[in-house]
Amino acid sequence: MKAAVISFTGKGGRWNRVITDRLRSEDICCTGYGFYKYGEEGLEPFSHVRELMESLFSSCDLLLFIGAAGIAVRAVAPFIRGKAQDPAVLVMDECAHHVISLLSGHLGGANEWCRRIALLTGAEPVITTATDLNGIFAVDLFARENGLAVRNTEAIREVSGRLLHGGKAGFYSEIPWEGELPSSLILFSEKEKEDARKPEYGIVISADADKQIFPITCFLAPRDLTVGIGSRKGIAREEITRCLNRVLEENGLWEGRIARLASVSLKREEPGIQEEALARRVPFLTYTPEELERVPGTFHGSSFVEKTVGVDNVCERAAVLGSGGGELLVGKRAGSGVTVAIARQEVPTLHFADTEKENGQL
């Protein structure tokens, strides 16, 4: 979790320090940035907010602006990509009267962060998401809470619009779930997909992209893949991306299912792998050769790799260990100085919180 707090005045800078220190106390990697004319001890100075956003927007999970909403909007506008890629963006006035969830309210967690910052500062949280305000089940919030990725984010609007206008949506899941199904959802099985009475809109949770059960379907998939990576020293990120994308395509795997990258500790500071993890907004885990050596299973060993790194195989062992001992789905694939393997972890049971009641209590 990486966060940045950006302030533009002396008063805002003091709130910046308070919030930054609090988030750091919660083991969140948080950096405070203050406009250079109003330098506050402990804050990184900046002079041009656009230049600051060029480095922060794609690398942070949370951006909190302390200042005018217009400044925040103009600062992030050139970098916005979409619901699934954008970080949570908040804006709070320098007097901490209000804190606004500005961008990526559900998938990025901005609404949740808005409430947390409000509790910390005493500000009034301002959340404008229609499903929250009306106490309606939100498919993107459900996805975030259950570690699911949305394949077609444009369908969120279609399904949410249906529910907001009092309609029903179908629900189909290949992953076990618990809790009470929201009253706005109708449970369907695959054998019922030819039923003429089924809803026009629906939600499908599956690793398979072809489960078109409803005419208009919002597809959710588990984030269940760990990518193990071995590489030549100094390998460029472009080579890693090219190799990984090829392996995913050859095996019919959607990149949104990637939960993490993993490798040997010798590669902890490898820029190419770090950049790949950053671009995909996933953590990069590393393990010592001894930890990798203890991973049970049969792997494609290499005497050269063992002599160089201290363990006979990096990518396959790292994938399995990073997935918590999951199934090695794709064995070692090599190309242009990069080796890739993919393991699939067991997916936990999904949970339905009492979202309709909780969201109505704003």
mmCIF file of C-alpha atoms in Angstrom:
data_model
loop_
_atom_site.group_PDB
_atom_site.id
_atom_site.type_symbol
_atom_site.label_atom_id
_atom_site.label_comp_id
_atom_site.label_asym_id
_atom_site.label_seq_id
_atom_site.Cartn_x
_atom_site.Cartn_y
_atom_site.Cartn_z
ATOM 1 C CA MET A 1 0.000 0.000 0.000
ATOM 2 C CA LYS A 2 1.509 3.303 -1.119
ATOM 3 C CA ALA A 3 -0.075 6.671 -0.375
ATOM 4 C CA ALA A 4 0.742 10.321 -1.006
ATOM 5 C CA VAL A 5 -0.665 13.443 0.642
ATOM 6 C CA ILE A 6 -0.290 16.718 -1.285
ATOM 7 C CA SER A 7 -0.840 20.139 0.278
ATOM 8 C CA PHE A 8 -0.594 23.692 -1.062
ATOM 9 C CA THR A 9 -0.717 26.006 1.987
ATOM 10 C CA GLY A 10 0.795 26.267 5.434
ATOM 11 C CA LYS A 11 -2.427 25.224 7.151
ATOM 12 C CA GLY A 12 -2.845 22.348 4.718
ATOM 13 C CA GLY A 13 0.755 21.348 5.355
ATOM 14 C CA ARG A 14 0.079 20.928 9.066
ATOM 15 C CA TRP A 15 -2.833 18.591 8.322
ATOM 16 C CA ASN A 16 -0.554 16.845 5.850
ATOM 17 C CA ARG A 17 1.902 16.038 8.626
ATOM 18 C CA VAL A 18 -0.847 14.761 10.935
ATOM 19 C CA ILE A 19 -2.333 12.449 8.298
ATOM 20 C CA THR A 20 1.003 11.240 6.954
ATOM 21 C CA ASP A 21 2.275 10.382 10.429
ATOM 22 C CA ARG A 22 -0.932 8.535 11.267
ATOM 23 C CA LEU A 23 -0.885 6.455 8.088
ATOM 24 C CA ARG A 24 2.766 5.575 8.649
ATOM 25 C CA SER A 25 1.888 4.396 12.157
ATOM 26 C CA GLU A 26 -0.470 1.930 10.456
ATOM 27 C CA ASP A 27 2.455 0.560 8.371
ATOM 28 C CA ILE A 28 1.296 2.332 5.223
ATOM 29 C CA CYS A 29 4.052 3.657 2.982
ATOM 30 C CA CYS A 30 2.975 7.295 2.935
ATOM 31 C CA THR A 31 4.844 10.407 1.760
ATOM 32 C CA GLY A 32 3.741 13.981 2.334
ATOM 33 C CA TYR A 33 4.379 16.617 -0.330
ATOM 34 C CA GLY A 34 4.122 20.348 0.345
ATOM 35 C CA PHE A 35 4.212 23.294 -2.052
ATOM 36 C CA TYR A 36 7.724 24.724 -1.812
ATOM 37 C CA LYS A 37 6.578 28.224 -0.749
ATOM 38 C CA TYR A 38 4.978 26.812 2.375
ATOM 39 C CA GLY A 39 7.552 24.226 3.363
ATOM 40 C CA GLU A 40 6.678 22.146 6.395
ATOM 41 C CA GLU A 41 9.315 20.069 8.116
ATOM 42 C CA GLY A 42 9.018 16.434 7.082
ATOM 43 C CA LEU A 43 7.288 17.153 3.757
ATOM 44 C CA GLU A 44 8.864 16.713 0.332
ATOM 45 C CA PRO A 45 8.793 20.072 -1.494
ATOM 46 C CA PHE A 46 7.325 20.400 -4.995
ATOM 47 C CA SER A 47 6.792 23.329 -7.358
ATOM 48 C CA HIS A 48 4.656 21.868 -10.184
ATOM 49 C CA VAL A 49 1.767 19.574 -9.284
ATOM 50 C CA ARG A 50 1.483 18.131 -12.805
ATOM 51 C CA GLU A 51 5.101 16.980 -12.722
ATOM 52 C CA LEU A 52 4.449 15.466 -9.310
ATOM 53 C CA MET A 53 1.443 13.557 -10.659
ATOM 54 C CA GLU A 54 3.533 12.119 -13.492
ATOM 55 C CA SER A 55 5.487 10.144 -10.909
ATOM 56 C CA LEU A 56 2.745 9.506 -8.351
ATOM 57 C CA PHE A 57 -0.477 8.701 -10.202
ATOM 58 C CA SER A 58 0.582 5.313 -11.554
ATOM 59 C CA SER A 59 2.613 4.310 -8.501
ATOM 60 C CA CYS A 60 0.246 5.159 -5.624
ATOM 61 C CA ASP A 61 -2.848 3.394 -4.322
ATOM 62 C CA LEU A 62 -4.128 6.526 -2.578
ATOM 63 C CA LEU A 63 -3.761 10.229 -3.383
ATOM 64 C CA LEU A 64 -5.095 12.799 -0.910
ATOM 65 C CA PHE A 65 -5.072 16.452 -1.952
ATOM 66 C CA ILE A 66 -5.444 19.084 0.750
ATOM 67 C CA GLY A 67 -6.736 22.155 -1.037
ATOM 68 C CA ALA A 68 -9.304 23.167 -3.629
ATOM 69 C CA ALA A 69 -11.150 20.441 -5.519
ATOM 70 C CA GLY A 70 -10.435 22.206 -8.811
ATOM 71 C CA ILE A 71 -6.691 21.866 -8.294
ATOM 72 C CA ALA A 72 -7.069 18.141 -7.643
ATOM 73 C CA VAL A 73 -9.284 17.613 -10.700
ATOM 74 C CA ARG A 74 -6.903 19.410 -13.040
ATOM 75 C CA ALA A 75 -3.902 17.630 -11.537
ATOM 76 C CA VAL A 76 -5.175 14.094 -12.095
ATOM 77 C CA ALA A 77 -7.237 14.600 -15.273
ATOM 78 C CA PRO A 78 -4.417 13.925 -17.793
ATOM 79 C CA PHE A 79 -3.548 10.619 -16.126
ATOM 80 C CA ILE A 80 -6.960 9.003 -15.625
ATOM 81 C CA ARG A 81 -7.163 5.595 -17.338
ATOM 82 C CA GLY A 82 -10.204 3.767 -15.963
ATOM 83 C CA LYS A 83 -11.942 2.223 -12.978
ATOM 84 C CA ALA A 84 -9.643 -0.782 -12.813
ATOM 85 C CA GLN A 85 -6.383 1.193 -13.049
ATOM 86 C CA ASP A 86 -6.892 4.493 -11.237
ATOM 87 C CA PRO A 87 -5.883 4.984 -7.603
ATOM 88 C CA ALA A 88 -8.226 6.259 -4.935
ATOM 89 C CA VAL A 89 -8.261 10.065 -5.103
ATOM 90 C CA LEU A 90 -9.565 12.246 -2.269
ATOM 91 C CA VAL A 91 -9.613 15.991 -1.678
ATOM 92 C CA MET A 92 -9.923 17.719 1.713
ATOM 93 C CA ASP A 93 -10.144 21.444 2.364
ATOM 94 C CA GLU A 94 -7.311 22.973 4.394
ATOM 95 C CA CYS A 95 -9.595 23.489 7.411
ATOM 96 C CA ALA A 96 -10.655 19.818 7.427
ATOM 97 C CA HIS A 97 -14.351 20.677 7.173
ATOM 98 C CA HIS A 98 -15.021 18.203 4.347
ATOM 99 C CA VAL A 99 -13.199 15.307 2.696
ATOM 100 C CA ILE A 100 -14.485 14.226 -0.723
ATOM 101 C CA SER A 101 -14.208 10.864 -2.460
ATOM 102 C CA LEU A 102 -13.249 12.138 -5.910
ATOM 103 C CA LEU A 103 -12.154 9.171 -8.018
ATOM 104 C CA SER A 104 -12.257 5.358 -7.905
ATOM 105 C CA GLY A 105 -14.766 5.176 -5.086
ATOM 106 C CA HIS A 106 -15.300 1.410 -5.113
ATOM 107 C CA LEU A 107 -12.565 -0.438 -7.012
ATOM 108 C CA GLY A 108 -9.866 1.924 -5.771
ATOM 109 C CA GLY A 109 -11.341 2.153 -2.282
ATOM 110 C CA ALA A 110 -11.766 5.951 -2.244
ATOM 111 C CA ASN A 111 -15.119 5.804 -0.428
ATOM 112 C CA GLU A 112 -13.651 3.657 2.320
ATOM 113 C CA TRP A 113 -10.616 5.944 2.594
ATOM 114 C CA CYS A 114 -12.899 8.959 2.685
ATOM 115 C CA ARG A 115 -14.581 7.598 5.794
ATOM 116 C CA ARG A 116 -11.225 6.745 7.404
ATOM 117 C CA ILE A 117 -9.732 10.191 6.790
ATOM 118 C CA ALA A 118 -12.940 11.770 8.081
ATOM 119 C CA LEU A 119 -12.637 9.825 11.332
ATOM 120 C CA LEU A 120 -8.998 10.826 11.648
ATOM 121 C CA THR A 121 -9.513 14.559 11.043
ATOM 122 C CA GLY A 122 -13.082 15.184 12.149
ATOM 123 C CA ALA A 123 -14.035 16.225 8.616
ATOM 124 C CA GLU A 124 -17.445 15.481 7.111
ATOM 125 C CA PRO A 125 -17.148 12.673 4.526
ATOM 126 C CA VAL A 126 -18.671 13.520 1.135
ATOM 127 C CA ILE A 127 -19.526 10.462 -0.972
ATOM 128 C CA THR A 128 -21.546 10.870 -4.139
ATOM 129 C CA THR A 129 -21.676 7.285 -5.433
ATOM 130 C CA ALA A 130 -25.326 6.560 -6.219
ATOM 131 C CA THR A 131 -25.354 2.953 -4.998
ATOM 132 C CA ASP A 132 -23.923 4.020 -1.631
ATOM 133 C CA LEU A 133 -26.404 6.840 -1.205
ATOM 134 C CA ASN A 134 -29.387 4.644 -2.067
ATOM 135 C CA GLY A 135 -28.276 1.571 -0.152
ATOM 136 C CA ILE A 136 -28.047 -0.546 -3.317
ATOM 137 C CA PHE A 137 -25.754 -3.524 -3.853
ATOM 138 C CA ALA A 138 -22.611 -2.336 -5.679
ATOM 139 C CA VAL A 139 -20.906 -4.945 -7.830
ATOM 140 C CA ASP A 140 -17.562 -3.104 -7.913
ATOM 141 C CA LEU A 141 -17.496 -2.738 -4.118
ATOM 142 C CA PHE A 142 -18.335 -6.435 -3.755
ATOM 143 C CA ALA A 143 -15.466 -7.226 -6.143
ATOM 144 C CA ARG A 144 -12.969 -5.168 -4.156
ATOM 145 C CA GLU A 145 -14.024 -6.626 -0.805
ATOM 146 C CA ASN A 146 -13.640 -10.164 -2.144
ATOM 147 C CA GLY A 147 -10.411 -9.741 -4.085
ATOM 148 C CA LEU A 148 -12.069 -10.096 -7.485
ATOM 149 C CA ALA A 149 -11.112 -8.338 -10.716
ATOM 150 C CA VAL A 150 -13.684 -6.854 -13.094
ATOM 151 C CA ARG A 151 -13.097 -7.964 -16.694
ATOM 152 C CA ASN A 152 -15.439 -5.437 -18.331
ATOM 153 C CA THR A 153 -15.701 -2.339 -16.156
ATOM 154 C CA GLU A 154 -18.164 -0.717 -18.564
ATOM 155 C CA ALA A 155 -20.743 -3.307 -17.481
ATOM 156 C CA ILE A 156 -20.644 -1.985 -13.910
ATOM 157 C CA ARG A 157 -22.627 1.039 -15.046
ATOM 158 C CA GLU A 158 -25.172 -1.160 -16.832
ATOM 159 C CA VAL A 159 -25.792 -3.444 -13.855
ATOM 160 C CA SER A 160 -25.747 -0.648 -11.280
ATOM 161 C CA GLY A 161 -28.149 1.407 -13.390
ATOM 162 C CA ARG A 162 -30.546 -1.522 -13.534
ATOM 163 C CA LEU A 163 -30.476 -1.936 -9.755
ATOM 164 C CA LEU A 164 -30.805 1.792 -9.090
ATOM 165 C CA HIS A 165 -34.013 1.844 -11.138
ATOM 166 C CA GLY A 166 -35.544 -0.922 -9.084
ATOM 167 C CA GLY A 167 -34.674 -3.833 -11.378
ATOM 168 C CA LYS A 168 -33.127 -7.190 -10.581
ATOM 169 C CA ALA A 169 -29.852 -8.728 -11.734
ATOM 170 C CA GLY A 170 -28.916 -12.368 -12.028
ATOM 171 C CA PHE A 171 -26.040 -13.844 -10.039
ATOM 172 C CA TYR A 172 -23.898 -16.839 -10.992
ATOM 173 C CA SER A 173 -20.705 -17.886 -9.214
ATOM 174 C CA GLU A 174 -18.300 -20.783 -9.601
ATOM 175 C CA ILE A 175 -16.715 -19.775 -6.289
ATOM 176 C CA PRO A 176 -18.535 -20.784 -3.074
ATOM 177 C CA TRP A 177 -20.070 -17.912 -1.175
ATOM 178 C CA GLU A 178 -21.582 -17.234 2.223
ATOM 179 C CA GLY A 179 -23.879 -14.641 3.709
ATOM 180 C CA GLU A 180 -27.283 -13.463 2.549
ATOM 181 C CA LEU A 181 -27.728 -12.807 -1.152
ATOM 182 C CA PRO A 182 -28.914 -9.186 -1.610
ATOM 183 C CA SER A 183 -32.605 -8.940 -2.447
ATOM 184 C CA SER A 184 -31.730 -7.235 -5.740
ATOM 185 C CA LEU A 185 -29.902 -10.347 -7.027
ATOM 186 C CA ILE A 186 -31.441 -13.555 -8.374
ATOM 187 C CA LEU A 187 -29.367 -16.718 -8.052
ATOM 188 C CA PHE A 188 -28.907 -18.646 -11.301
ATOM 189 C CA SER A 189 -27.078 -21.833 -12.235
ATOM 190 C CA GLU A 190 -25.460 -22.585 -15.591
ATOM 191 C CA LYS A 191 -28.164 -25.085 -16.475
ATOM 192 C CA GLU A 192 -30.698 -22.269 -16.266
ATOM 193 C CA LYS A 193 -28.925 -20.089 -18.846
ATOM 194 C CA GLU A 194 -31.516 -20.956 -21.497
ATOM 195 C CA ASP A 195 -34.379 -20.030 -19.163
ATOM 196 C CA ALA A 196 -36.418 -17.312 -20.876
ATOM 197 C CA ARG A 197 -37.280 -15.823 -17.496
ATOM 198 C CA LYS A 198 -33.710 -15.022 -16.586
ATOM 199 C CA PRO A 199 -32.824 -11.333 -16.077
ATOM 200 C CA GLU A 200 -31.364 -9.355 -18.944
ATOM 201 C CA TYR A 201 -28.583 -8.116 -16.651
ATOM 202 C CA GLY A 202 -26.375 -10.245 -14.460
ATOM 203 C CA ILE A 203 -23.091 -10.914 -12.678
ATOM 204 C CA VAL A 204 -20.898 -13.916 -13.456
ATOM 205 C CA ILE A 205 -17.963 -14.909 -11.245
ATOM 206 C CA SER A 206 -15.643 -17.294 -13.050
ATOM 207 C CA ALA A 207 -12.069 -17.715 -14.235
ATOM 208 C CA ASP A 208 -13.596 -18.592 -17.599
ATOM 209 C CA ALA A 209 -14.269 -15.593 -19.837
ATOM 210 C CA ASP A 210 -16.860 -17.460 -21.905
ATOM 211 C CA LYS A 211 -19.605 -17.798 -19.277
ATOM 212 C CA GLN A 212 -22.063 -15.510 -21.073
ATOM 213 C CA ILE A 213 -25.089 -16.525 -19.024
ATOM 214 C CA PHE A 214 -26.927 -13.190 -19.173
ATOM 215 C CA PRO A 215 -27.354 -10.979 -22.269
ATOM 216 C CA ILE A 216 -25.616 -8.132 -20.445
ATOM 217 C CA THR A 217 -23.041 -9.615 -18.089
ATOM 218 C CA CYS A 218 -20.564 -8.073 -15.676
ATOM 219 C CA PHE A 219 -17.711 -10.577 -15.479
ATOM 220 C CA LEU A 220 -15.728 -10.951 -12.256
ATOM 221 C CA ALA A 221 -12.674 -13.183 -11.926
ATOM 222 C CA PRO A 222 -10.585 -14.281 -8.945
ATOM 223 C CA ARG A 223 -7.158 -12.741 -8.467
ATOM 224 C CA ASP A 224 -5.635 -16.167 -8.053
ATOM 225 C CA LEU A 225 -2.436 -16.193 -10.116
ATOM 226 C CA THR A 226 1.118 -15.792 -8.863
ATOM 227 C CA VAL A 227 3.734 -15.135 -11.544
ATOM 228 C CA GLY A 228 7.205 -16.409 -10.748
ATOM 229 C CA ILE A 229 9.934 -14.537 -12.627
ATOM 230 C CA GLY A 230 13.593 -15.226 -13.223
ATOM 231 C CA SER A 231 15.650 -12.832 -15.310
ATOM 232 C CA ARG A 232 19.017 -11.769 -16.557
ATOM 233 C CA LYS A 233 20.498 -8.893 -14.558
ATOM 234 C CA GLY A 234 19.415 -5.498 -15.861
ATOM 235 C CA ILE A 235 16.620 -6.886 -18.019
ATOM 236 C CA ALA A 236 14.314 -4.179 -19.359
ATOM 237 C CA ARG A 237 10.711 -4.088 -18.240
ATOM 238 C CA GLU A 238 9.586 -4.273 -21.892
ATOM 239 C CA GLU A 239 11.115 -7.741 -22.224
ATOM 240 C CA ILE A 240 9.390 -8.931 -19.057
ATOM 241 C CA THR A 241 6.051 -7.575 -20.255
ATOM 242 C CA ARG A 242 6.467 -9.159 -23.677
ATOM 243 C CA CYS A 243 7.348 -12.565 -22.247
ATOM 244 C CA LEU A 244 4.597 -12.533 -19.627
ATOM 245 C CA ASN A 245 1.898 -11.401 -22.064
ATOM 246 C CA ARG A 246 2.903 -14.144 -24.488
ATOM 247 C CA VAL A 247 2.660 -16.814 -21.778
ATOM 248 C CA LEU A 248 -0.730 -15.516 -20.659
ATOM 249 C CA GLU A 249 -2.077 -15.489 -24.212
ATOM 250 C CA GLU A 250 -0.763 -18.963 -25.020
ATOM 251 C CA ASN A 251 -2.486 -20.390 -21.962
ATOM 252 C CA GLY A 252 -5.743 -18.451 -22.215
ATOM 253 C CA LEU A 253 -5.217 -16.597 -18.936
ATOM 254 C CA TRP A 254 -6.517 -13.079 -18.300
ATOM 255 C CA GLU A 255 -3.901 -10.685 -16.895
ATOM 256 C CA GLY A 256 -6.397 -9.256 -14.395
ATOM 257 C CA ARG A 257 -6.160 -12.501 -12.441
ATOM 258 C CA ILE A 258 -2.537 -11.771 -11.491
ATOM 259 C CA ALA A 259 -2.302 -11.229 -7.739
ATOM 260 C CA ARG A 260 1.473 -10.867 -7.337
ATOM 261 C CA LEU A 261 4.911 -11.314 -8.873
ATOM 262 C CA ALA A 262 7.545 -13.399 -7.113
ATOM 263 C CA SER A 263 11.251 -14.107 -7.477
ATOM 264 C CA VAL A 264 14.470 -14.822 -5.587
ATOM 265 C CA SER A 265 15.843 -12.269 -3.090
ATOM 266 C CA LEU A 266 18.785 -11.572 -5.426
ATOM 267 C CA LYS A 267 16.242 -9.847 -7.720
ATOM 268 C CA ARG A 268 14.675 -7.690 -5.015
ATOM 269 C CA GLU A 269 16.116 -4.475 -6.484
ATOM 270 C CA GLU A 270 15.798 -5.476 -10.145
ATOM 271 C CA PRO A 271 14.264 -2.358 -11.792
ATOM 272 C CA GLY A 272 12.554 -4.208 -14.655
ATOM 273 C CA ILE A 273 10.599 -6.534 -12.357
ATOM 274 C CA GLN A 274 9.814 -3.710 -9.931
ATOM 275 C CA GLU A 275 8.438 -1.615 -12.789
ATOM 276 C CA GLU A 276 6.348 -4.520 -14.067
ATOM 277 C CA ALA A 277 4.786 -5.017 -10.638
ATOM 278 C CA LEU A 278 4.173 -1.285 -10.328
ATOM 279 C CA ALA A 279 2.485 -1.102 -13.731
ATOM 280 C CA ARG A 280 0.176 -3.986 -12.837
ATOM 281 C CA ARG A 281 -0.459 -2.610 -9.315
ATOM 282 C CA VAL A 282 0.526 -5.871 -7.644
ATOM 283 C CA PRO A 283 3.121 -6.615 -4.938
ATOM 284 C CA PHE A 284 6.539 -8.028 -5.792
ATOM 285 C CA LEU A 285 7.588 -10.728 -3.324
ATOM 286 C CA THR A 286 11.070 -12.201 -3.016
ATOM 287 C CA TYR A 287 12.380 -15.270 -1.211
ATOM 288 C CA THR A 288 15.833 -16.460 -0.217
ATOM 289 C CA PRO A 289 17.382 -19.387 -2.111
ATOM 290 C CA GLU A 290 16.934 -21.478 1.034
ATOM 291 C CA GLU A 291 13.206 -20.712 1.154
ATOM 292 C CA LEU A 292 12.823 -21.596 -2.518
ATOM 293 C CA GLU A 293 14.838 -24.798 -2.111
ATOM 294 C CA ARG A 294 12.380 -26.041 0.529
ATOM 295 C CA VAL A 295 9.341 -25.732 -1.776
ATOM 296 C CA PRO A 296 7.982 -29.262 -2.349
ATOM 297 C CA GLY A 297 7.394 -30.473 -5.883
ATOM 298 C CA THR A 298 9.124 -31.408 -9.115
ATOM 299 C CA PHE A 299 10.676 -28.497 -11.000
ATOM 300 C CA HIS A 300 12.752 -27.902 -14.122
ATOM 301 C CA GLY A 301 16.170 -27.576 -12.501
ATOM 302 C CA SER A 302 19.241 -25.939 -14.013
ATOM 303 C CA SER A 303 22.796 -26.436 -12.758
ATOM 304 C CA PHE A 304 23.749 -23.022 -14.164
ATOM 305 C CA VAL A 305 20.941 -21.294 -12.268
ATOM 306 C CA GLU A 306 21.831 -23.181 -9.094
ATOM 307 C CA LYS A 307 25.480 -22.130 -9.389
ATOM 308 C CA THR A 308 24.527 -18.509 -10.097
ATOM 309 C CA VAL A 309 21.588 -17.983 -7.729
ATOM 310 C CA GLY A 310 21.852 -20.772 -5.158
ATOM 311 C CA VAL A 311 18.712 -22.687 -6.146
ATOM 312 C CA ASP A 312 18.077 -24.846 -9.236
ATOM 313 C CA ASN A 313 14.874 -23.073 -10.352
ATOM 314 C CA VAL A 314 13.570 -19.604 -9.546
ATOM 315 C CA CYS A 315 10.370 -18.964 -11.482
ATOM 316 C CA GLU A 316 8.486 -22.207 -10.757
ATOM 317 C CA ARG A 317 9.474 -22.391 -7.101
ATOM 318 C CA ALA A 318 8.713 -18.689 -6.543
ATOM 319 C CA ALA A 319 5.300 -19.039 -8.220
ATOM 320 C CA VAL A 320 4.321 -21.981 -6.019
ATOM 321 C CA LEU A 321 5.648 -20.417 -2.814
ATOM 322 C CA GLY A 322 4.031 -17.057 -3.579
ATOM 323 C CA SER A 323 0.686 -18.760 -4.153
ATOM 324 C CA GLY A 324 0.802 -20.431 -0.756
ATOM 325 C CA GLY A 325 1.603 -23.857 -2.154
ATOM 326 C CA GLY A 326 -0.883 -23.652 -5.008
ATOM 327 C CA GLU A 327 -1.015 -25.617 -8.246
ATOM 328 C CA LEU A 328 1.736 -24.957 -10.802
ATOM 329 C CA LEU A 329 -0.518 -24.039 -13.696
ATOM 330 C CA VAL A 330 2.152 -23.071 -16.242
ATOM 331 C CA GLY A 331 5.654 -24.460 -15.996
ATOM 332 C CA LYS A 332 8.833 -22.619 -16.863
ATOM 333 C CA ARG A 333 8.663 -20.596 -20.080
ATOM 334 C CA ALA A 334 11.748 -18.732 -21.286
ATOM 335 C CA GLY A 335 12.549 -16.005 -23.782
ATOM 336 C CA SER A 336 14.897 -13.010 -24.202
ATOM 337 C CA GLY A 337 16.540 -13.409 -20.819
ATOM 338 C CA VAL A 338 13.290 -13.896 -18.901
ATOM 339 C CA THR A 339 11.753 -17.031 -17.376
ATOM 340 C CA VAL A 340 8.126 -17.124 -16.289
ATOM 341 C CA ALA A 341 5.949 -19.653 -14.446
ATOM 342 C CA ILE A 342 2.410 -19.291 -13.114
ATOM 343 C CA ALA A 343 0.781 -20.920 -10.096
ATOM 344 C CA ARG A 344 -2.864 -20.798 -9.080
ATOM 345 C CA GLN A 345 -3.805 -20.401 -5.431
ATOM 346 C CA GLU A 346 -6.932 -21.635 -3.730
ATOM 347 C CA VAL A 347 -9.655 -18.994 -3.826
ATOM 348 C CA PRO A 348 -11.290 -18.184 -0.472
ATOM 349 C CA THR A 349 -15.053 -18.300 -0.021
ATOM 350 C CA LEU A 350 -16.779 -15.116 -1.141
ATOM 351 C CA HIS A 351 -18.713 -13.138 1.429
ATOM 352 C CA PHE A 352 -21.819 -10.995 1.121
ATOM 353 C CA ALA A 353 -21.847 -8.280 3.742
ATOM 354 C CA ASP A 354 -25.222 -6.711 4.499
ATOM 355 C CA THR A 355 -24.302 -4.095 1.905
ATOM 356 C CA GLU A 356 -27.795 -2.738 1.299
ATOM 357 C CA LYS A 357 -28.242 -1.805 4.938
ATOM 358 C CA GLU A 358 -24.683 -0.615 5.499
ATOM 359 C CA ASN A 359 -24.646 1.650 2.468
ATOM 360 C CA GLY A 360 -27.924 3.244 3.448
ATOM 361 C CA GLN A 361 -26.488 4.472 6.753
ATOM 362 C CA LEU A 362 -24.414 7.368 5.427
#
